[in-house]
Tab-separated table of C-alpha atoms and ligand atoms in Angstrom:
chain	number	residue	atom	x	y	z
X	13	MET	CA	-60.195	-45.491	54.254
X	14	SER	CA	-58.481	-42.506	52.093
X	15	TRP	CA	-58.729	-39.174	50.735
X	16	LEU	CA	-58.576	-38.157	47.202
X	17	VAL	CA	-56.612	-34.695	46.751
X	18	THR	CA	-57.500	-33.060	43.044
X	19	GLY	CA	-54.379	-31.037	41.716
X	20	GLY	CA	-52.248	-32.155	44.147
X	21	ALA	CA	-48.846	-31.390	42.190
X	22	GLY	CA	-49.762	-27.885	42.133
X	23	PHE	CA	-48.796	-25.552	44.368
X	24	ILE	CA	-51.220	-25.376	46.843
X	25	GLY	CA	-52.172	-29.098	46.694
X	26	SER	CA	-48.739	-30.334	46.484
X	27	ASN	CA	-48.367	-28.076	50.054
X	28	LEU	CA	-51.266	-29.573	51.318
X	29	VAL	CA	-50.095	-33.061	50.336
X	30	GLN	CA	-47.258	-32.704	52.083
X	31	LEU	CA	-49.335	-31.500	55.530
X	32	LEU	CA	-51.805	-34.681	55.141
X	33	VAL	CA	-49.493	-37.274	54.502
X	34	ASN	CA	-47.458	-36.571	57.422
X	35	ARG	CA	-50.310	-35.746	59.835
X	36	TYR	CA	-52.539	-38.517	58.943
X	37	PRO	CA	-50.582	-41.649	58.694
X	38	GLU	CA	-53.274	-44.043	59.604
X	39	LYS	CA	-54.885	-42.193	56.033
X	40	ARG	CA	-53.880	-43.299	52.444
X	41	ILE	CA	-53.698	-39.583	50.715
X	42	VAL	CA	-54.556	-40.223	46.291
X	43	VAL	CA	-53.532	-37.743	44.755
X	44	LEU	CA	-55.210	-37.171	41.415
X	45	ASP	CA	-53.507	-34.653	38.557
X	46	ALA	CA	-52.830	-34.068	35.154
X	47	LEU	CA	-49.772	-32.770	35.340
X	48	THR	CA	-50.782	-29.377	33.288
X	49	TYR	CA	-47.968	-27.008	32.798
X	50	ALA	CA	-48.536	-26.087	36.138
X	51	GLY	CA	-48.461	-29.292	37.752
X	52	ASN	CA	-45.163	-30.657	38.750
X	53	LEU	CA	-44.271	-34.358	40.443
X	54	GLU	CA	-41.175	-32.174	41.963
X	55	ASN	CA	-43.739	-30.912	44.191
X	56	LEU	CA	-44.111	-34.043	45.734
X	57	ALA	CA	-40.882	-35.786	44.868
X	58	SER	CA	-39.900	-35.871	48.913
X	59	LEU	CA	-42.833	-37.958	49.566
X	60	GLU	CA	-41.818	-40.966	47.333
X	61	GLY	CA	-41.872	-43.877	48.616
X	62	ARG	CA	-44.052	-43.167	51.557
X	63	GLU	CA	-46.451	-46.130	52.974
X	64	ASN	CA	-49.373	-43.587	52.605
X	65	PHE	CA	-49.021	-42.014	49.712
X	66	ARG	CA	-49.897	-42.596	46.505
X	67	PHE	CA	-50.094	-40.495	43.055
X	68	VAL	CA	-52.062	-41.110	39.745
X	69	ARG	CA	-51.817	-39.481	37.030
X	70	GLY	CA	-55.135	-38.376	34.924
X	71	ASP	CA	-57.969	-35.669	34.407
X	72	ILE	CA	-60.466	-35.114	36.636
X	73	ARG	CA	-63.530	-35.478	33.743
X	74	ASP	CA	-61.994	-39.203	33.312
X	75	ARG	CA	-65.438	-40.582	34.847
X	76	ALA	CA	-63.978	-44.439	34.512
X	77	LEU	CA	-60.545	-43.498	36.092
X	78	VAL	CA	-62.175	-41.106	39.115
X	79	GLY	CA	-65.032	-44.034	40.018
X	80	LYS	CA	-61.965	-46.840	39.813
X	81	LEU	CA	-60.191	-44.568	42.195
X	82	PHE	CA	-63.475	-44.381	44.510
X	83	ASP	CA	-63.665	-48.555	44.323
X	84	GLU	CA	-60.375	-49.479	44.801
X	85	HIS	CA	-58.909	-47.314	47.518
X	86	ALA	CA	-62.458	-46.931	49.274
X	87	ILE	CA	-61.986	-42.705	48.807
X	88	ASP	CA	-64.254	-41.058	51.962
X	89	GLY	CA	-62.985	-37.521	51.087
X	90	VAL	CA	-62.440	-35.277	48.701
X	91	TYR	CA	-59.785	-32.489	48.514
X	92	HIS	CA	-60.978	-30.897	45.196
X	93	LEU	CA	-57.957	-28.435	44.308
X	94	ALA	CA	-57.691	-29.257	40.405
X	95	ALA	CA	-58.226	-26.181	38.235
X	96	GLU	CA	-57.172	-24.330	36.002
X	97	SER	CA	-56.000	-21.192	38.487
X	98	HIS	CA	-53.775	-18.166	36.394
X	99	VAL	CA	-55.867	-15.227	35.313
X	100	ASP	CA	-54.144	-13.437	32.711
X	101	ARG	CA	-54.249	-17.354	30.727
X	102	SER	CA	-58.579	-17.472	30.802
X	103	ILE	CA	-58.265	-13.949	29.369
X	104	MET	CA	-56.183	-15.245	26.557
X	105	ASP	CA	-58.260	-18.827	26.160
X	106	SER	CA	-60.668	-19.593	28.218
X	107	GLY	CA	-61.890	-23.042	26.887
X	108	ALA	CA	-59.882	-24.961	29.599
X	109	PHE	CA	-61.106	-23.568	32.163
X	110	ILE	CA	-65.061	-24.330	31.940
X	111	GLY	CA	-63.197	-27.371	30.915
X	112	THR	CA	-61.871	-28.588	34.258
X	113	ASN	CA	-63.327	-25.713	36.407
X	114	VAL	CA	-66.907	-26.334	36.043
X	115	GLU	CA	-67.183	-29.826	33.900
X	116	GLY	CA	-64.535	-31.368	36.248
X	117	THR	CA	-66.081	-30.028	39.319
X	118	TRP	CA	-69.534	-31.515	37.917
X	119	SER	CA	-67.858	-34.668	36.931
X	120	LEU	CA	-66.555	-35.095	40.216
X	121	LEU	CA	-69.635	-34.185	42.140
X	122	GLU	CA	-71.002	-37.255	40.131
X	123	ILE	CA	-69.082	-39.681	41.127
X	124	ALA	CA	-69.323	-38.698	44.687
X	125	ARG	CA	-73.411	-38.877	44.096
X	126	GLN	CA	-72.758	-42.245	42.878
X	127	ARG	CA	-70.426	-43.649	45.017
X	128	TRP	CA	-71.476	-41.934	48.597
X	129	LYS	CA	-75.112	-42.301	50.122
X	130	PRO	CA	-76.435	-38.838	51.244
X	131	GLY	CA	-74.505	-37.990	54.837
X	132	GLU	CA	-71.362	-39.877	53.753
X	133	GLY	CA	-68.114	-38.884	52.937
X	134	ARG	CA	-66.808	-34.944	52.591
X	135	PHE	CA	-66.230	-33.033	49.502
X	136	LEU	CA	-64.374	-30.059	50.048
X	137	HIS	CA	-64.072	-27.815	47.039
X	138	VAL	CA	-61.268	-25.256	47.155
X	139	SER	CA	-62.317	-21.799	45.182
X	140	THR	CA	-61.642	-18.235	45.252
X	141	ASP	CA	-62.087	-15.016	46.981
X	142	GLU	CA	-62.448	-13.762	43.293
X	143	VAL	CA	-66.037	-14.852	42.753
X	144	TYR	CA	-67.307	-12.239	44.712
X	145	GLY	CA	-65.550	-9.119	42.181
X	146	SER	CA	-63.910	-6.023	42.673
X	147	LEU	CA	-64.039	-3.613	46.339
X	148	GLY	CA	-63.669	-0.089	46.301
X	149	PRO	CA	-61.175	2.110	48.496
X	150	ASP	CA	-63.932	2.095	51.621
X	151	ASP	CA	-65.944	-1.281	50.888
X	152	PRO	CA	-66.494	-3.557	53.526
X	153	ALA	CA	-64.504	-6.969	52.740
X	154	PHE	CA	-65.884	-10.149	51.552
X	155	THR	CA	-68.521	-12.254	53.746
X	156	GLU	CA	-69.287	-15.537	52.706
X	157	THR	CA	-72.796	-13.252	51.598
X	158	THR	CA	-71.380	-11.135	49.726
X	159	PRO	CA	-73.509	-11.341	46.426
X	160	TYR	CA	-70.951	-13.241	43.508
X	161	ALA	CA	-69.916	-10.872	40.781
X	162	PRO	CA	-67.385	-12.513	39.176
X	163	ASN	CA	-65.418	-10.451	36.430
X	164	SER	CA	-62.577	-12.638	34.655
X	165	PRO	CA	-63.220	-15.568	32.972
X	166	TYR	CA	-61.508	-17.941	35.507
X	167	SER	CA	-63.521	-16.240	38.127
X	168	ALA	CA	-66.697	-16.965	36.802
X	169	SER	CA	-65.556	-20.416	35.876
X	170	LYS	CA	-64.822	-20.911	39.826
X	171	ALA	CA	-68.098	-18.655	40.605
X	172	ALA	CA	-69.722	-21.938	38.336
X	173	SER	CA	-68.253	-24.555	39.962
X	174	ASP	CA	-69.240	-22.457	43.485
X	175	HIS	CA	-72.677	-22.986	42.483
X	176	LEU	CA	-72.286	-26.532	41.226
X	177	VAL	CA	-70.868	-27.730	44.641
X	178	ARG	CA	-73.862	-25.838	46.579
X	179	ALA	CA	-76.279	-27.183	44.636
X	180	TRP	CA	-75.460	-30.949	44.689
X	181	PHE	CA	-75.814	-30.478	48.694
X	182	HIS	CA	-79.246	-28.890	48.516
X	183	THR	CA	-80.381	-31.290	46.081
X	184	TYR	CA	-78.728	-34.842	46.265
X	185	GLY	CA	-77.531	-34.400	50.422
X	186	ILE	CA	-73.664	-34.294	49.300
X	187	ASN	CA	-71.265	-33.804	52.130
X	188	VAL	CA	-69.996	-30.562	51.336
X	189	VAL	CA	-68.123	-27.850	52.063
X	190	THR	CA	-66.955	-24.809	50.239
X	191	THR	CA	-63.355	-22.566	51.076
X	192	ASN	CA	-63.083	-19.113	49.396
X	193	CYS	CA	-59.318	-17.999	50.008
X	194	SER	CA	-57.523	-14.603	48.847
X	195	ASN	CA	-54.110	-14.827	46.939
X	196	ASN	CA	-51.618	-17.359	48.423
X	197	PHE	CA	-48.097	-16.979	48.364
X	198	GLY	CA	-45.316	-19.307	49.087
X	199	PRO	CA	-43.023	-22.395	48.235
X	200	TRP	CA	-43.592	-24.321	44.585
X	201	GLN	CA	-45.411	-21.367	43.519
X	202	PHE	CA	-45.536	-21.638	39.521
X	203	PRO	CA	-44.041	-18.654	38.096
X	204	GLU	CA	-46.681	-16.736	36.353
X	205	LYS	CA	-48.468	-15.584	39.449
X	206	LEU	CA	-46.668	-12.354	40.793
X	207	ILE	CA	-44.259	-12.753	43.316
X	208	PRO	CA	-42.754	-15.157	42.135
X	209	VAL	CA	-42.539	-13.773	38.750
X	210	VAL	CA	-41.428	-10.747	40.040
X	211	ILE	CA	-38.236	-13.347	42.260
X	212	CYS	CA	-37.818	-14.959	38.930
X	213	ASN	CA	-37.015	-11.701	36.638
X	214	ALA	CA	-35.094	-9.579	39.211
X	215	LEU	CA	-32.491	-12.569	39.828
X	216	ALA	CA	-32.036	-12.237	35.873
X	217	GLY	CA	-31.911	-8.670	35.484
X	218	LYS	CA	-35.284	-8.151	33.640
X	219	PRO	CA	-38.059	-5.792	33.986
X	220	LEU	CA	-40.278	-6.408	36.746
X	221	PRO	CA	-43.971	-6.297	35.009
X	222	VAL	CA	-46.540	-3.857	37.075
X	223	TYR	CA	-49.994	-3.928	35.041
X	224	GLY	CA	-51.337	-0.338	35.473
X	225	ASP	CA	-50.708	2.023	37.739
X	226	GLY	CA	-49.971	-1.163	40.167
X	227	MET	CA	-52.320	0.307	43.269
X	228	ASN	CA	-54.705	-2.636	43.039
X	229	VAL	CA	-54.691	-4.497	46.193
X	230	ARG	CA	-54.535	-8.312	47.432
X	231	ASP	CA	-54.959	-9.637	50.431
X	232	TRP	CA	-52.177	-12.154	51.002
X	233	LEU	CA	-52.014	-15.346	52.884
X	234	PHE	CA	-48.951	-17.397	53.728
X	235	VAL	CA	-49.868	-21.050	51.638
X	236	GLU	CA	-49.406	-23.218	54.922
X	237	ASP	CA	-52.050	-20.825	57.186
X	238	HIS	CA	-54.219	-22.162	53.975
X	239	CYS	CA	-53.647	-25.254	54.047
X	240	GLU	CA	-54.327	-25.758	58.179
X	241	ALA	CA	-57.670	-24.011	57.031
X	242	LEU	CA	-58.806	-26.456	54.669
X	243	ASP	CA	-57.716	-29.205	57.296
X	244	LEU	CA	-59.532	-27.630	59.757
X	245	VAL	CA	-62.715	-26.489	57.512
X	246	PHE	CA	-62.755	-30.556	55.581
X	247	ARG	CA	-62.766	-31.963	59.749
X	248	GLU	CA	-64.916	-29.442	61.567
X	249	GLY	CA	-66.291	-27.353	59.406
X	250	ARG	CA	-70.623	-27.833	58.609
X	251	ALA	CA	-72.016	-29.160	55.579
X	252	GLY	CA	-73.076	-27.431	52.791
X	253	GLU	CA	-71.490	-24.141	54.653
X	254	VAL	CA	-68.808	-21.467	52.796
X	255	TYR	CA	-65.550	-20.341	55.125
X	256	ASN	CA	-64.300	-17.815	53.565
X	257	ILE	CA	-60.151	-17.720	54.313
X	258	GLY	CA	-58.107	-14.284	54.422
X	259	GLY	CA	-54.592	-13.135	55.454
X	260	GLY	CA	-55.736	-9.797	56.651
X	261	ASN	CA	-53.000	-8.473	55.041
X	262	GLU	CA	-53.998	-6.313	52.303
X	263	VAL	CA	-51.137	-4.723	50.091
X	264	PRO	CA	-51.201	-2.885	47.052
X	265	ASN	CA	-48.769	-4.675	44.161
X	266	LEU	CA	-46.093	-2.423	43.744
X	267	ARG	CA	-45.609	-2.475	47.420
X	268	ILE	CA	-45.159	-6.138	47.126
X	269	ILE	CA	-42.864	-5.747	44.065
X	270	GLU	CA	-40.618	-3.056	45.986
X	271	LYS	CA	-40.229	-5.565	48.658
X	272	VAL	CA	-39.136	-8.710	47.095
X	273	CYS	CA	-36.765	-6.460	45.330
X	274	ASP	CA	-34.938	-4.437	48.741
X	275	LEU	CA	-35.192	-8.610	50.177
X	276	ILE	CA	-33.184	-9.769	46.999
X	277	ASP	CA	-30.983	-7.182	47.383
X	278	GLY	CA	-30.548	-7.501	51.027
X	279	ILE	CA	-29.474	-11.097	50.540
X	280	CYS	CA	-27.848	-11.078	47.470
X	281	GLY	CA	-26.408	-7.282	47.535
X	282	PRO	CA	-27.883	-4.941	45.073
X	283	GLY	CA	-25.441	-5.868	42.230
X	284	ALA	CA	-25.114	-3.091	39.442
X	285	SER	CA	-28.125	-1.002	40.702
X	286	PRO	CA	-30.993	-1.356	43.248
X	287	ARG	CA	-34.030	-4.283	42.003
X	288	ARG	CA	-36.208	-1.351	42.235
X	289	GLU	CA	-34.846	0.129	39.197
X	290	LEU	CA	-36.257	-2.882	36.999
X	291	ILE	CA	-40.317	-2.172	37.909
X	292	THR	CA	-41.771	-1.296	34.387
X	293	PHE	CA	-44.973	-0.253	33.898
X	294	VAL	CA	-46.765	-2.012	31.859
X	295	LYS	CA	-50.865	-2.268	30.376
X	296	ASP	CA	-53.309	-3.451	32.644
X	297	ARG	CA	-54.784	-6.610	32.663
X	298	PRO	CA	-58.509	-6.199	31.210
X	299	GLY	CA	-60.726	-5.941	33.926
X	300	HIS	CA	-58.761	-5.867	36.501
X	301	ASP	CA	-60.223	-6.915	39.823
X	302	ARG	CA	-59.273	-3.480	42.259
X	303	ARG	CA	-59.531	-4.898	45.663
X	304	TYR	CA	-59.965	-8.183	47.234
X	305	ALA	CA	-60.366	-8.141	51.181
X	306	ILE	CA	-62.034	-10.672	53.020
X	307	ASP	CA	-63.726	-10.818	56.591
X	308	PHE	CA	-62.931	-14.137	58.053
X	309	THR	CA	-64.610	-13.926	61.193
X	310	LYS	CA	-66.536	-16.647	60.359
X	311	VAL	CA	-63.753	-19.738	60.297
X	312	SER	CA	-62.583	-17.968	63.199
X	313	ALA	CA	-65.557	-17.734	65.618
X	314	GLU	CA	-66.756	-20.779	64.314
X	315	LEU	CA	-63.573	-23.315	64.395
X	316	GLY	CA	-60.692	-20.935	65.379
X	317	TRP	CA	-58.736	-20.548	62.602
X	318	ALA	CA	-56.170	-17.458	61.925
X	319	PRO	CA	-53.053	-17.367	59.842
X	320	ALA	CA	-49.900	-18.423	62.373
X	321	HIS	CA	-47.675	-16.007	60.007
X	322	GLN	CA	-46.599	-12.978	60.094
X	323	PHE	CA	-46.851	-11.404	55.860
X	324	ASP	CA	-42.752	-10.024	56.283
X	325	ASP	CA	-41.591	-13.146	57.962
X	326	ALA	CA	-43.476	-15.444	55.370
X	327	LEU	CA	-42.709	-13.076	52.572
X	328	ARG	CA	-38.491	-13.505	53.400
X	329	SER	CA	-38.710	-17.356	53.690
X	330	THR	CA	-40.861	-17.663	50.439
X	331	VAL	CA	-37.845	-15.398	49.025
X	332	GLU	CA	-34.940	-17.291	50.520
X	333	TRP	CA	-37.072	-20.646	49.661
X	334	TYR	CA	-36.954	-19.977	45.234
X	335	LEU	CA	-33.256	-18.714	45.843
X	336	ARG	CA	-32.450	-22.156	46.981
X	337	HIS	CA	-34.797	-23.880	44.426
X	338	ASP	CA	-33.336	-22.202	41.520
X	339	LYS	CA	-33.032	-25.781	39.433
X	340	TRP	CA	-36.716	-26.038	40.072
X	341	LEU	CA	-37.588	-22.648	38.822
X	342	HIS	CA	-35.480	-23.414	35.618
X	343	SER	CA	-37.574	-26.695	34.992
X	344	CYS	CA	-40.373	-24.508	35.228
X	345	ARG	CA	-39.189	-21.603	32.621
X	346	SER	CA	-39.592	-24.367	29.566
X	347	GLY	CA	-40.479	-23.680	26.134
X	348	ALA	CA	-43.966	-23.769	26.627
X	349	TYR	CA	-43.134	-21.227	29.638
X	350	LEU	CA	-41.472	-18.349	27.534
X	351	GLU	CA	-43.960	-18.961	24.624
X	352	TYR	CA	-46.724	-17.841	27.459
X	353	TYR	CA	-44.328	-15.355	28.482
X	354	GLU	CA	-44.028	-13.487	24.845
X	355	LYS	CA	-48.008	-13.770	24.308
X	356	ASN	CA	-48.648	-12.100	27.928
X	357	TYR	CA	-45.838	-9.748	28.159
X	358	THR	CA	-44.392	-8.895	24.680
X	359	GLY	CA	-45.817	-5.719	23.695
X	360	ARG	CA	-47.887	-5.363	26.385
F	12	NAD	P1	-52.230	-25.042	39.969
F	12	NAD	O1	-52.566	-24.049	38.969
F	12	NAD	O2	-50.844	-24.320	40.745
F	12	NAD	O3	-52.482	-25.927	40.293
F	12	NAD	C1	-53.453	-26.634	39.754
F	12	NAD	C2	-53.493	-28.207	39.394
F	12	NAD	O4	-54.410	-28.709	38.623
F	12	NAD	C3	-51.841	-28.741	38.721
F	12	NAD	O5	-51.020	-29.283	39.222
F	12	NAD	C4	-52.777	-29.210	37.482
F	12	NAD	O6	-52.058	-30.084	36.789
F	12	NAD	C5	-53.872	-29.407	38.194
F	12	NAD	N1	-54.768	-30.298	37.124
F	12	NAD	C6	-55.278	-28.753	36.287
F	12	NAD	N2	-56.080	-29.899	35.551
F	12	NAD	C7	-56.543	-31.088	35.738
F	12	NAD	C8	-57.611	-31.903	35.521
F	12	NAD	N3	-58.187	-31.461	34.292
F	12	NAD	N4	-57.040	-32.980	36.232
F	12	NAD	C9	-56.886	-33.421	36.770
F	12	NAD	N5	-55.478	-32.101	37.722
F	12	NAD	C10	-55.753	-30.891	36.755
F	12	NAD	O7	-53.613	-23.854	41.177
F	12	NAD	P2	-53.271	-23.473	42.708
F	12	NAD	O8	-52.857	-21.823	42.696
F	12	NAD	O9	-52.775	-24.484	43.665
F	12	NAD	O10	-54.483	-23.515	43.207
F	12	NAD	C11	-55.199	-24.424	43.747
F	12	NAD	C12	-56.732	-24.000	43.962
F	12	NAD	O11	-56.928	-23.551	44.957
F	12	NAD	C13	-57.349	-23.763	42.534
F	12	NAD	O12	-58.982	-24.582	42.859
F	12	NAD	C14	-57.283	-22.049	42.812
F	12	NAD	O13	-58.518	-21.800	42.232
F	12	NAD	C15	-57.648	-22.440	43.899
F	12	NAD	N6	-56.977	-20.640	44.610
F	12	NAD	C16	-55.800	-20.738	44.637
F	12	NAD	C17	-55.539	-19.570	44.955
F	12	NAD	C18	-54.111	-18.771	45.280
F	12	NAD	O14	-53.643	-17.873	45.250
F	12	NAD	N7	-53.127	-19.613	44.244
F	12	NAD	C19	-56.206	-18.609	45.806
F	12	NAD	C20	-57.647	-18.958	46.556
F	12	NAD	C21	-58.134	-20.428	45.620
F	13	DAU	O1	-57.322	-14.269	45.255
F	13	DAU	C1	-57.142	-15.185	44.622
F	13	DAU	C2	-56.362	-15.683	43.668
F	13	DAU	O2	-55.038	-15.365	43.435
F	13	DAU	C3	-56.736	-16.473	42.940
F	13	DAU	O3	-57.643	-17.698	42.544
F	13	DAU	C4	-55.853	-17.335	41.677
F	13	DAU	O4	-55.924	-18.694	41.063
F	13	DAU	C5	-54.401	-16.726	41.570
F	13	DAU	O5	-53.776	-16.286	40.491
F	13	DAU	C6	-54.453	-14.985	42.343
F	13	DAU	O6	-55.392	-14.435	41.445
F	13	DAU	P1	-54.508	-12.817	40.900
F	13	DAU	O7	-54.821	-12.570	39.300
F	13	DAU	O8	-54.809	-12.064	42.447
F	13	DAU	O9	-52.774	-13.231	41.241
F	13	DAU	P2	-51.574	-12.675	40.117
F	13	DAU	O10	-50.425	-13.549	40.620
F	13	DAU	O11	-52.000	-13.394	38.589
F	13	DAU	O12	-51.533	-10.949	40.370
F	13	DAU	C7	-51.460	-10.334	41.107
F	13	DAU	C8	-51.706	-8.727	41.779
F	13	DAU	O13	-50.807	-8.760	40.399
F	13	DAU	C9	-53.061	-8.885	40.214
F	13	DAU	O14	-53.168	-7.636	40.731
F	13	DAU	C10	-52.557	-8.441	38.934
F	13	DAU	C11	-51.247	-8.118	39.384
F	13	DAU	N1	-49.976	-8.717	38.092
F	13	DAU	C12	-49.582	-9.808	38.067
F	13	DAU	C13	-48.477	-10.214	37.411
F	13	DAU	C14	-48.657	-11.550	36.587
F	13	DAU	C15	-48.818	-7.540	37.937
F	13	DAU	O15	-49.093	-6.509	38.314
F	13	DAU	N2	-47.973	-8.069	37.386
F	13	DAU	C16	-47.643	-9.440	36.829
F	13	DAU	O16	-46.723	-9.832	35.915
């Protein structure tokens, strides 16, 4: 029997695939990934040649291909991570977000419905805390019963996919479980997201773009902690349930950026001047959610999960990882990346 991991060449997917291939040698781990700009086979290079690992390039909406993979590999579990994942890109052009996040999830659910009898198999849908919208400074953290209130095309498309997953459980009895997680950081994150953008630009001596007043708050979680939660929820989560996953670690963006600057100064030396001097306030993101915070009591009480990494240590090891992987960083920042960067930041 085999497990299918969609989006396994992306940031969280590639970290998860490393864990699964190593932890479950008796399971074949089949990665399906379209290798969009965010997918990178280099992220999985260390698994090349492993007996229980297969990579297939393809789109989750290609039903003939996905059906064939289910049949050929006797897929009895799906970790669904494939998505368009970047909020700023969704604001520029939402089409791919509806295509992959909504239609793609629907298509996978339909294949699972055809191939599995009710109660058979396992479908883990990996989603985001952004579906719950934005919190005020004194609001309690998001729980699994917080009403949905997505504010960006990205979060709206993820909310739609969550609803499809829920409906396929109640209507067709597909054995689903959904996780809604907060902001991840760690190795292999594409340098369009805040922490790798800041590391890249700080190393290159370029401006560090802060949207708005820099006081938007995110709840940061080290990616390895997220992957441990996914492994646990996949195996032990109750069918049809939702589990919130978070770091219990709320930090304003400006503070994160300052921390990264200080870490790089400490490791590489400050150069001509401290990297904090590169901090540049730019026009805010439209619809920018002010604060996210996750209450992860349910996954903790039911399944015994809690983040194992301490934030400052994990941030330091992440910065060190990017310093060691400058070739990888360089390869991400290709022509298409520069085009996106221009469009998002120039004249902002
Ligand atoms: P990512 O953008 O790094 O990776 C997405 C992967 O999906 C890429 O490898 C890409 O090639 C692939 N993909 C995109 N469209 C596809 C398609 N149509 N068919 C097949 N593959 C396709 O994303 P990520 O940050 O690793 O996020 C993974 C999942 O976790 C997403 O569903 C995201 O919504 C969710 N999530 C992310 C975070 C975070 O902080 N990054 C937090 C919570 C939840
Ligand atoms: O909360 C989970 C979500 O976290 C995931 O579902 C998304 O896939 C993931 O991209 C992330 O979304 P955010 O929009 O929170 O992440 P991002 O790294 O783009 O931005 C983090 C914060 O930093 C946000 O408040 C916007 C701000 N920011 C971001 C960038 C790229 C800046 O101030 N400057 C920047 O250049």
